[in-house]
Tab-separated table of C-alpha atoms and ligand atoms in Angstrom:
chain	number	residue	atom	x	y	z
A	1392	MET	CA	-18.436	-10.695	5.734
A	1393	GLU	CA	-16.217	-8.796	8.189
A	1394	SER	CA	-16.739	-5.052	8.665
A	1395	LEU	CA	-14.199	-2.781	10.342
A	1396	LYS	CA	-14.242	0.986	10.842
A	1397	VAL	CA	-11.544	3.626	10.489
A	1398	GLU	CA	-12.425	5.987	13.330
A	1399	LEU	CA	-11.933	9.558	12.144
A	1400	GLY	CA	-14.868	11.419	13.669
A	1401	ASP	CA	-17.297	12.625	11.009
A	1402	ARG	CA	-14.919	11.243	8.319
A	1403	SER	CA	-15.048	7.695	9.734
A	1404	TYR	CA	-15.565	5.002	7.139
A	1405	PRO	CA	-16.197	1.266	6.856
A	1406	ILE	CA	-13.959	-1.446	5.430
A	1407	HIS	CA	-16.016	-4.423	4.254
A	1408	ILE	CA	-14.126	-7.673	3.637
A	1409	GLY	CA	-15.534	-10.869	2.099
A	1410	ALA	CA	-15.893	-13.068	-0.963
A	1411	GLY	CA	-18.470	-11.933	-3.523
A	1412	LEU	CA	-18.821	-8.332	-2.323
A	1413	LEU	CA	-18.742	-7.045	-5.920
A	1414	ALA	CA	-22.411	-8.191	-6.005
A	1415	ARG	CA	-23.334	-6.212	-2.868
A	1416	ALA	CA	-24.763	-2.969	-4.267
A	1417	ASP	CA	-26.240	-2.276	-0.814
A	1418	LEU	CA	-22.733	-1.741	0.586
A	1419	LEU	CA	-21.859	0.820	-2.083
A	1420	GLN	CA	-25.058	2.782	-2.613
A	1421	PRO	CA	-25.075	4.666	0.761
A	1422	HIS	CA	-21.742	6.293	-0.127
A	1423	LEU	CA	-22.792	7.883	-3.432
A	1424	ARG	CA	-23.782	11.519	-3.323
A	1425	SER	CA	-25.347	11.990	-6.733
A	1426	GLU	CA	-26.043	10.206	-10.031
A	1427	GLN	CA	-22.583	11.168	-11.329
A	1428	VAL	CA	-20.215	8.239	-10.780
A	1429	CYS	CA	-16.899	7.578	-12.508
A	1430	ILE	CA	-15.024	4.270	-12.187
A	1431	VAL	CA	-11.282	4.599	-12.657
A	1432	THR	CA	-9.512	1.345	-13.506
A	1433	ASN	CA	-6.863	0.014	-15.840
A	1434	GLU	CA	-6.613	-2.074	-18.983
A	1435	THR	CA	-5.842	-5.279	-17.007
A	1436	VAL	CA	-8.540	-5.016	-14.350
A	1437	ALA	CA	-11.331	-3.649	-16.589
A	1438	PRO	CA	-11.939	-6.911	-18.514
A	1439	LEU	CA	-11.966	-8.824	-15.221
A	1440	TYR	CA	-14.187	-6.743	-12.886
A	1441	LEU	CA	-15.547	-3.580	-14.492
A	1442	ALA	CA	-18.857	-5.118	-15.562
A	1443	GLN	CA	-19.573	-6.349	-11.993
A	1444	VAL	CA	-18.976	-2.902	-10.547
A	1445	GLU	CA	-21.101	-1.250	-13.269
A	1446	ASN	CA	-23.903	-3.707	-12.455
A	1447	MET	CA	-23.775	-2.663	-8.812
A	1448	LEU	CA	-24.330	0.956	-9.780
A	1449	GLY	CA	-27.641	0.328	-11.535
A	1450	LYS	CA	-29.411	3.530	-12.397
A	1451	HIS	CA	-26.468	5.861	-11.856
A	1452	LYS	CA	-24.888	7.781	-14.734
A	1453	VAL	CA	-21.761	5.603	-14.737
A	1454	SER	CA	-18.689	6.613	-16.707
A	1455	THR	CA	-15.326	4.915	-16.842
A	1456	VAL	CA	-11.715	5.919	-17.279
A	1457	ILE	CA	-9.432	3.041	-18.294
A	1458	LEU	CA	-5.782	3.923	-17.705
A	1459	PRO	CA	-2.599	2.160	-18.853
A	1460	ASP	CA	-1.302	-0.447	-16.369
A	1461	GLY	CA	1.911	-0.074	-14.404
A	1462	GLU	CA	3.845	1.836	-11.739
A	1463	GLN	CA	5.593	3.820	-14.501
A	1464	HIS	CA	2.202	5.404	-15.292
A	1465	LYS	CA	1.644	6.658	-11.724
A	1466	THR	CA	2.210	10.235	-12.842
A	1467	LEU	CA	0.622	13.682	-12.920
A	1468	GLU	CA	0.134	13.202	-16.672
A	1469	THR	CA	-2.011	10.107	-16.071
A	1470	VAL	CA	-4.017	11.852	-13.353
A	1471	SER	CA	-4.701	14.632	-15.860
A	1472	VAL	CA	-6.490	12.082	-18.039
A	1473	ILE	CA	-8.967	11.599	-15.168
A	1474	PHE	CA	-9.436	15.365	-14.705
A	1475	ASP	CA	-10.050	15.901	-18.429
A	1476	ARG	CA	-12.593	13.090	-18.604
A	1477	LEU	CA	-14.524	14.481	-15.594
A	1478	LEU	CA	-14.560	17.923	-17.199
A	1479	GLU	CA	-15.732	16.515	-20.547
A	1480	LEU	CA	-18.549	14.733	-18.732
A	1481	GLY	CA	-19.514	17.912	-16.887
A	1482	PHE	CA	-19.098	16.191	-13.503
A	1483	SER	CA	-19.738	18.476	-10.554
A	1484	ARG	CA	-18.620	18.567	-6.928
A	1485	SER	CA	-21.217	16.007	-5.918
A	1486	CYS	CA	-19.748	13.294	-8.159
A	1487	THR	CA	-18.106	10.115	-6.851
A	1488	LEU	CA	-14.880	8.525	-8.086
A	1489	ILE	CA	-14.440	4.784	-7.614
A	1490	ALA	CA	-10.940	3.318	-7.722
A	1491	LEU	CA	-11.092	-0.253	-9.086
A	1492	GLY	CA	-7.662	-1.898	-9.089
A	1493	GLY	CA	-4.386	-2.120	-7.209
A	1494	GLY	CA	-2.512	0.537	-5.296
A	1495	VAL	CA	-1.426	2.432	-8.415
A	1496	ILE	CA	-5.052	3.025	-9.445
A	1497	GLY	CA	-6.073	3.686	-5.829
A	1498	ASP	CA	-3.357	6.260	-5.173
A	1499	MET	CA	-4.016	8.148	-8.450
A	1500	THR	CA	-7.811	8.066	-8.174
A	1501	GLY	CA	-7.575	9.264	-4.595
A	1502	PHE	CA	-5.351	12.125	-5.631
A	1503	ALA	CA	-7.753	13.051	-8.455
A	1504	ALA	CA	-10.641	12.974	-5.950
A	1505	ALA	CA	-8.688	15.121	-3.487
A	1506	THR	CA	-8.057	17.795	-6.079
A	1507	TYR	CA	-10.869	17.773	-8.679
A	1508	GLN	CA	-12.904	20.870	-7.847
A	1509	ARG	CA	-11.021	20.877	-4.495
A	1510	GLY	CA	-12.350	17.521	-3.391
A	1511	VAL	CA	-15.074	15.037	-4.392
A	1512	ASN	CA	-16.403	11.739	-3.014
A	1513	PHE	CA	-14.133	8.722	-3.298
A	1514	ILE	CA	-14.569	4.934	-2.849
A	1515	GLN	CA	-11.853	2.268	-2.895
A	1516	ILE	CA	-12.429	-1.172	-4.435
A	1517	PRO	CA	-8.943	-2.701	-4.141
A	1518	THR	CA	-8.220	-5.859	-6.176
A	1519	THR	CA	-4.628	-6.751	-5.252
A	1520	LEU	CA	-3.578	-8.209	-1.900
A	1521	LEU	CA	-1.254	-5.224	-1.366
A	1522	SER	CA	-4.018	-2.712	-1.933
A	1523	GLN	CA	-6.494	-4.689	0.187
A	1524	VAL	CA	-4.181	-4.794	3.202
A	1525	ASP	CA	-2.531	-1.395	2.890
A	1526	SER	CA	-2.976	1.239	0.204
A	1527	SER	CA	-6.789	1.413	0.102
A	1528	VAL	CA	-6.935	2.229	3.838
A	1529	GLY	CA	-5.653	5.424	5.424
A	1530	GLY	CA	-5.996	8.112	2.781
A	1531	LYS	CA	-2.485	8.446	1.396
A	1532	THR	CA	-2.894	9.395	-2.269
A	1533	GLY	CA	-0.453	10.663	-4.892
A	1534	VAL	CA	1.953	10.086	-7.722
A	1535	ASN	CA	5.664	9.496	-8.340
A	1536	ARG	CA	8.219	11.912	-9.756
A	1537	PRO	CA	11.434	10.760	-11.527
A	1538	LEU	CA	13.485	11.769	-8.473
A	1539	GLY	CA	11.262	10.324	-5.796
A	1540	LYS	CA	8.369	7.967	-5.124
A	1541	ASN	CA	4.975	9.289	-3.956
A	1542	MET	CA	6.469	12.763	-3.705
A	1543	VAL	CA	3.333	14.614	-4.807
A	1544	GLY	CA	0.063	13.835	-3.088
A	1545	ALA	CA	-2.503	14.494	-0.423
A	1546	PHE	CA	-4.059	12.869	2.617
A	1547	TYR	CA	-7.625	12.235	1.506
A	1548	GLN	CA	-9.813	9.539	2.996
A	1549	PRO	CA	-12.261	7.358	1.062
A	1550	ARG	CA	-15.930	7.070	2.108
A	1551	CYS	CA	-15.806	3.304	2.019
A	1552	VAL	CA	-13.386	0.448	1.229
A	1553	LEU	CA	-14.999	-2.588	-0.406
A	1554	ILE	CA	-12.724	-5.660	-0.449
A	1555	ASP	CA	-13.917	-8.612	-2.505
A	1556	THR	CA	-11.437	-11.328	-1.588
A	1557	ALA	CA	-12.537	-13.379	-4.632
A	1558	THR	CA	-10.674	-10.909	-6.866
A	1559	LEU	CA	-7.429	-12.437	-5.547
A	1560	ASN	CA	-8.134	-15.596	-7.563
A	1561	THR	CA	-6.973	-13.846	-10.741
A	1562	LEU	CA	-3.938	-12.115	-9.237
A	1563	PRO	CA	-0.547	-13.204	-10.675
A	1564	GLU	CA	1.568	-15.119	-8.133
A	1565	ARG	CA	4.302	-12.490	-8.091
A	1566	GLU	CA	1.727	-9.839	-7.102
A	1567	LEU	CA	0.298	-12.088	-4.378
A	1568	LYS	CA	3.747	-12.438	-2.839
A	1569	ALA	CA	4.324	-8.703	-3.103
A	1570	GLY	CA	1.152	-8.174	-1.052
A	1571	LEU	CA	2.413	-10.624	1.587
A	1572	ALA	CA	5.327	-8.261	2.269
A	1573	GLU	CA	2.926	-5.630	3.655
A	1574	VAL	CA	1.030	-8.336	5.600
A	1575	ILE	CA	4.292	-9.477	7.249
A	1576	LYS	CA	5.034	-5.800	7.990
A	1577	TYR	CA	2.107	-5.555	10.403
A	1578	GLY	CA	3.432	-8.526	12.379
A	1579	LEU	CA	6.948	-7.093	12.485
A	1580	ILE	CA	5.916	-3.595	13.626
A	1581	ASN	CA	3.107	-4.248	16.072
A	1582	ASN	CA	1.723	-7.791	16.368
A	1583	PRO	CA	4.029	-10.664	17.450
A	1584	ALA	CA	1.104	-13.146	17.727
A	1585	PHE	CA	0.198	-12.415	14.059
A	1586	LEU	CA	3.830	-13.065	13.131
A	1587	ASP	CA	3.635	-16.498	14.800
A	1588	TRP	CA	0.384	-17.162	12.881
A	1589	LEU	CA	2.033	-16.101	9.600
A	1590	GLU	CA	4.894	-18.531	10.175
A	1591	GLN	CA	2.384	-21.343	10.618
A	1592	ASN	CA	0.099	-20.308	7.736
A	1593	MET	CA	2.438	-19.039	5.006
A	1594	ALA	CA	1.926	-22.176	2.868
A	1595	ALA	CA	-1.875	-21.761	3.102
A	1596	LEU	CA	-1.600	-18.118	2.087
A	1597	LEU	CA	0.605	-18.975	-0.877
A	1598	ARG	CA	-1.924	-21.554	-2.105
A	1599	ARG	CA	-4.651	-18.883	-1.685
A	1600	ASP	CA	-6.586	-20.670	1.005
A	1601	ALA	CA	-9.678	-18.436	1.312
A	1602	SER	CA	-9.971	-18.432	5.082
A	1603	ALA	CA	-6.238	-17.771	5.626
A	1604	LEU	CA	-6.345	-14.889	3.145
A	1605	THR	CA	-9.444	-13.394	4.736
A	1606	LYS	CA	-7.860	-13.569	8.200
A	1607	SER	CA	-4.613	-11.979	6.978
A	1608	ILE	CA	-6.579	-9.136	5.305
A	1609	THR	CA	-8.789	-8.550	8.332
A	1610	VAL	CA	-5.888	-8.445	10.845
A	1611	SER	CA	-3.857	-6.187	8.507
A	1612	CYS	CA	-6.748	-3.756	7.962
A	1613	GLN	CA	-7.459	-3.654	11.700
A	1614	GLU	CA	-3.804	-2.859	12.475
A	1615	LYS	CA	-3.740	-0.128	9.863
A	1616	ALA	CA	-7.121	1.332	10.871
A	1617	THR	CA	-5.966	1.628	14.488
A	1618	ILE	CA	-2.714	3.366	13.569
A	1619	VAL	CA	-4.385	5.746	11.087
A	1620	ALA	CA	-7.085	6.670	13.631
A	1621	ALA	CA	-4.350	7.571	16.117
A	1622	ASP	CA	-2.183	9.576	13.685
A	1623	GLU	CA	-3.911	10.312	10.391
A	1624	THR	CA	-1.283	12.640	8.905
A	1625	GLU	CA	1.843	10.909	10.203
A	1626	ALA	CA	2.836	13.457	12.810
A	1627	GLY	CA	4.268	10.553	14.824
A	1628	MET	CA	3.570	6.863	15.154
A	1629	ARG	CA	2.025	6.326	11.677
A	1630	ALA	CA	5.628	6.396	10.418
A	1631	ILE	CA	6.078	2.808	11.680
A	1632	LEU	CA	3.898	1.712	8.732
A	1633	ASN	CA	6.946	2.597	6.657
A	1634	LEU	CA	9.126	-0.223	7.961
A	1635	GLY	CA	11.505	-1.078	5.100
A	1636	HIS	CA	10.203	1.757	2.925
A	1637	THR	CA	13.201	4.099	3.199
A	1638	PHE	CA	15.366	1.377	1.637
A	1639	GLY	CA	12.483	0.096	-0.504
A	1640	HIS	CA	11.557	3.420	-2.136
A	1641	ALA	CA	15.240	3.927	-2.976
A	1642	ILE	CA	15.308	0.508	-4.665
A	1643	GLU	CA	12.094	1.215	-6.659
A	1644	THR	CA	13.245	4.632	-7.821
A	1645	ALA	CA	16.855	3.731	-8.561
A	1646	MET	CA	15.883	0.595	-10.503
A	1647	GLY	CA	13.199	2.427	-12.523
A	1648	TYR	CA	9.521	2.288	-11.488
A	1649	GLY	CA	7.949	-1.091	-12.139
A	1650	GLU	CA	11.215	-3.075	-12.297
A	1651	TRP	CA	11.017	-4.152	-8.621
A	1652	LEU	CA	7.425	-4.345	-7.403
A	1653	HIS	CA	6.640	-2.131	-4.390
A	1654	GLY	CA	6.112	-5.172	-2.131
A	1655	GLU	CA	9.386	-6.789	-3.279
A	1656	ALA	CA	11.340	-3.618	-2.557
A	1657	VAL	CA	9.675	-3.307	0.865
A	1658	ALA	CA	10.547	-6.987	1.600
A	1659	ALA	CA	14.230	-6.458	0.952
A	1660	GLY	CA	13.990	-3.143	2.776
A	1661	MET	CA	12.520	-4.775	5.873
A	1662	VAL	CA	15.444	-7.264	5.990
A	1663	MET	CA	17.791	-4.272	5.716
A	1664	ALA	CA	15.941	-2.519	8.572
A	1665	ALA	CA	16.199	-5.658	10.735
A	1666	ASP	CA	19.892	-5.958	9.906
A	1667	LEU	CA	20.542	-2.305	10.807
A	1668	SER	CA	18.533	-2.697	14.013
A	1669	TRP	CA	20.734	-5.639	14.975
A	1670	ARG	CA	23.970	-3.803	14.110
A	1671	MET	CA	22.808	-0.867	16.278
A	1672	GLY	CA	22.248	-3.206	19.238
A	1673	LEU	CA	18.465	-2.731	19.231
A	1674	LEU	CA	17.478	-6.203	18.045
A	1675	GLN	CA	18.932	-9.649	18.787
A	1676	GLN	CA	20.686	-11.264	15.843
A	1677	GLU	CA	18.405	-14.336	16.075
A	1678	GLN	CA	15.363	-12.067	15.753
A	1679	ALA	CA	16.762	-10.318	12.685
A	1680	ALA	CA	17.442	-13.748	11.182
A	1681	ARG	CA	13.861	-14.849	12.002
A	1682	ALA	CA	12.418	-11.779	10.260
A	1683	LYS	CA	14.503	-12.667	7.197
A	1684	ARG	CA	13.281	-16.316	7.297
A	1685	ILE	CA	9.608	-15.249	7.409
A	1686	ILE	CA	10.068	-12.913	4.451
A	1687	ALA	CA	11.933	-15.623	2.502
A	1688	SER	CA	9.137	-18.102	3.266
A	1689	ALA	CA	6.746	-15.851	1.301
A	1690	GLY	CA	9.003	-16.184	-1.751
A	1691	LEU	CA	10.120	-12.558	-1.431
A	1692	PRO	CA	13.605	-11.111	-1.996
A	1693	VAL	CA	15.702	-10.842	1.159
A	1694	ALA	CA	18.551	-8.810	-0.331
A	1695	PRO	CA	18.516	-5.652	-2.455
A	1696	PRO	CA	19.684	-5.405	-6.045
A	1697	ALA	CA	23.336	-4.457	-6.607
A	1698	LEU	CA	23.099	-0.723	-5.917
A	1699	THR	CA	26.112	1.090	-4.484
A	1700	PRO	CA	25.809	2.559	-0.973
A	1701	GLU	CA	26.180	6.024	-2.588
A	1702	THR	CA	23.185	5.370	-4.834
A	1703	PHE	CA	21.128	4.204	-1.861
A	1704	VAL	CA	22.030	7.306	0.157
A	1705	ARG	CA	21.262	9.634	-2.759
A	1706	TYR	CA	17.724	8.249	-3.177
A	1707	MET	CA	17.110	7.785	0.572
A	1708	ALA	CA	17.813	11.483	1.126
A	1709	LYS	CA	14.475	12.092	-0.691
A	1710	ASP	CA	12.588	10.048	1.906
A	1711	LYS	CA	9.606	11.917	3.363
A	1712	LYS	CA	10.743	11.008	6.903
A	1713	ALA	CA	14.113	12.752	6.311
A	1714	ASP	CA	14.290	16.132	7.982
A	1715	GLN	CA	16.420	18.730	6.146
A	1716	GLY	CA	18.618	16.012	4.667
A	1717	LYS	CA	18.979	14.016	7.923
A	1718	LEU	CA	17.804	10.421	7.482
A	1719	ARG	CA	15.364	8.764	9.882
A	1720	PHE	CA	14.661	5.028	9.890
A	1721	VAL	CA	11.925	2.737	11.132
A	1722	LEU	CA	13.810	0.151	13.166
A	1723	LEU	CA	12.893	-2.884	15.290
A	1724	GLU	CA	13.490	-3.201	19.055
A	1725	ALA	CA	11.842	-6.621	18.978
A	1726	LEU	CA	9.745	-8.557	16.460
A	1727	GLY	CA	6.429	-6.764	17.002
A	1728	LYS	CA	7.889	-3.475	18.243
A	1729	ALA	CA	8.993	-0.729	15.830
A	1730	VAL	CA	10.626	2.598	16.611
A	1731	VAL	CA	11.626	5.597	14.511
A	1732	LYS	CA	15.193	6.842	14.946
A	1733	GLY	CA	17.459	9.470	13.440
A	1734	GLY	CA	21.186	9.951	14.029
A	1735	VAL	CA	22.099	6.485	12.801
A	1736	ASP	CA	25.850	5.800	12.792
A	1737	GLY	CA	27.055	6.168	9.192
A	1738	SER	CA	29.486	3.238	9.345
A	1739	LEU	CA	26.755	0.828	10.595
A	1740	LEU	CA	24.467	2.052	7.824
A	1741	ALA	CA	27.236	1.537	5.252
A	1742	THR	CA	27.695	-2.058	6.481
A	1743	THR	CA	23.963	-2.778	6.007
A	1744	LEU	CA	23.929	-1.118	2.588
A	1745	SER	CA	26.788	-3.283	1.375
A	1746	ALA	CA	25.854	-6.565	3.103
A	1747	GLY	CA	23.845	-7.990	0.147
A	1748	PRO	CA	22.963	-11.655	0.759
A	1749	ARG	CA	24.823	-11.565	4.141
A	1750	LEU	CA	22.080	-9.327	5.647
A	1751	ALA	CA	21.014	-10.370	9.138
A	1752	ALA	CA	23.538	-13.235	9.168
A	1753	SER	CA	26.378	-13.279	11.629
B	67	NAD	P1	-0.542	-2.339	-8.923
B	67	NAD	O1	-1.588	-1.377	-8.634
B	67	NAD	O2	0.471	-2.005	-9.973
B	67	NAD	O3	-1.185	-3.739	-9.240
B	67	NAD	C1	-0.356	-4.831	-9.529
B	67	NAD	C2	-0.740	-5.523	-10.848
B	67	NAD	O4	-1.872	-6.375	-10.639
B	67	NAD	C3	-1.102	-4.566	-11.967
B	67	NAD	O5	-0.643	-5.077	-13.177
B	67	NAD	C4	-2.642	-4.598	-11.923
B	67	NAD	O6	-3.230	-4.237	-13.152
B	67	NAD	C5	-2.894	-6.063	-11.625
B	67	NAD	N1	-4.162	-6.398	-10.977
B	67	NAD	C6	-4.828	-5.687	-10.043
B	67	NAD	N2	-5.828	-6.442	-9.561
B	67	NAD	C7	-5.798	-7.610	-10.218
B	67	NAD	C8	-6.604	-8.801	-10.128
B	67	NAD	N3	-7.551	-8.936	-9.220
B	67	NAD	N4	-6.309	-9.829	-10.965
B	67	NAD	C9	-5.271	-9.711	-11.861
B	67	NAD	N5	-4.471	-8.637	-11.949
B	67	NAD	C10	-4.751	-7.613	-11.122
B	67	NAD	O7	0.342	-2.643	-7.591
B	67	NAD	P2	-0.059	-2.799	-6.069
B	67	NAD	O8	0.947	-3.713	-5.495
B	67	NAD	O9	-1.495	-3.113	-5.889
B	67	NAD	O10	0.155	-1.332	-5.474
B	67	NAD	C11	1.439	-0.760	-5.442
B	67	NAD	C12	1.277	0.736	-5.350
B	67	NAD	O11	0.636	1.042	-4.121
B	67	NAD	C13	2.595	1.479	-5.323
B	67	NAD	O12	2.524	2.592	-6.168
B	67	NAD	C14	2.755	1.930	-3.886
B	67	NAD	O13	3.467	3.134	-3.783
B	67	NAD	C15	1.327	2.120	-3.500
B	67	NAD	N6	1.086	2.037	-2.060
B	67	NAD	C16	0.351	3.016	-1.478
B	67	NAD	C17	0.050	2.964	-0.127
B	67	NAD	C18	-0.838	3.988	0.488
B	67	NAD	O14	-0.922	4.041	1.711
B	67	NAD	N7	-1.498	4.813	-0.307
B	67	NAD	C19	0.514	1.880	0.623
B	67	NAD	C20	1.270	0.887	0.005
B	67	NAD	C21	1.530	0.974	-1.339
B	68	LIG	N1	1.768	2.666	3.688
B	68	LIG	C1	2.153	3.605	4.702
B	68	LIG	C2	1.022	4.399	5.266
B	68	LIG	O1	-0.110	4.279	4.862
B	68	LIG	O2	1.236	5.224	6.109
């Protein structure tokens, strides 16, 4: 087992990574504050892993909320189901919520924990690659609105992140690939050596080689933990974690939540960011093309769906990095070095938005 720490003073917390951790009650027990524990999961994950998590909780008064599955259910209405269940159960401020599932469950459970009785204990047990390498770490919680993704939420850190890598054995292939988009992101923004490693090990990751997956999760979580410790509430450098997300969130929202998976939209968005970086003279064309090749090698989309530039701009204006309507982008100065920039030339942006399959190709 690997154990990392997100350093946030008295709110610091561990990330445990390994196969079989859903049998390790000892890792979970120290983070419970009372007998009142509620596991929040969904109808897909419950039959697979709920019993194992219940077994870990032994004598506790364990309750469960089983939500419908899908990004389209990441709403305030669904979070209200959690609130109502906690109230019915008479759960008090000392209760603990456990998120068991992917990023959708993690983000909603975290938001419920941040707001139920103004804040209760919260533990993440992520079961998708995407949630293991990204969403379970760092305390961003929230829900979507029809006009914008993740537009309502709170920063609220978990007490512990428990990653059982064996849960990836049941993950559909499309979801595995979506998770690889966020893994590649860490190489592109901050870690060129990891990017080299990913190029050499992509086939192993795609065939779910256990040691390759564990390494990719450990490096990703370490990268994220370091950035979150330096800038918890995204006053500055944490924004680089959003490489590809300005384009990606526009794709997800415009296409209808759940149509393009988050990781797929981020993949195409990262190719768009590399393309724009090249057109702005920040990144060499060969490097933009290499970024595109790595993303393609994970079986991910490297071009957006056929949205008009006007549609892109309309949805991108809702981006949380935009300041009073002025767009800001995470761009690449090199593979492994991200920067955040505003004031992007509109004609260069329009070229990227309409390049389609010609992105990052001269
Ligand atoms: P998801 O939560 O929808 O899970 C993907 C699918 O896999 C679902 O159908 C789920 O039921 C199923 N599943 C989960 N674990 C499984 C397992 N072990 N075996 C079989 N099926 C399993 O999607 P996701 O990709 O995990 O998360 C995407 C969400 O995360 C988006 O809403 C995105 O906005 C959010 N996100 C948040 C952050 C953050 O910092 N909070 C970061 C990145 C993404
Ligand atoms: N996924 C972006 C962040 O956590 O900041």
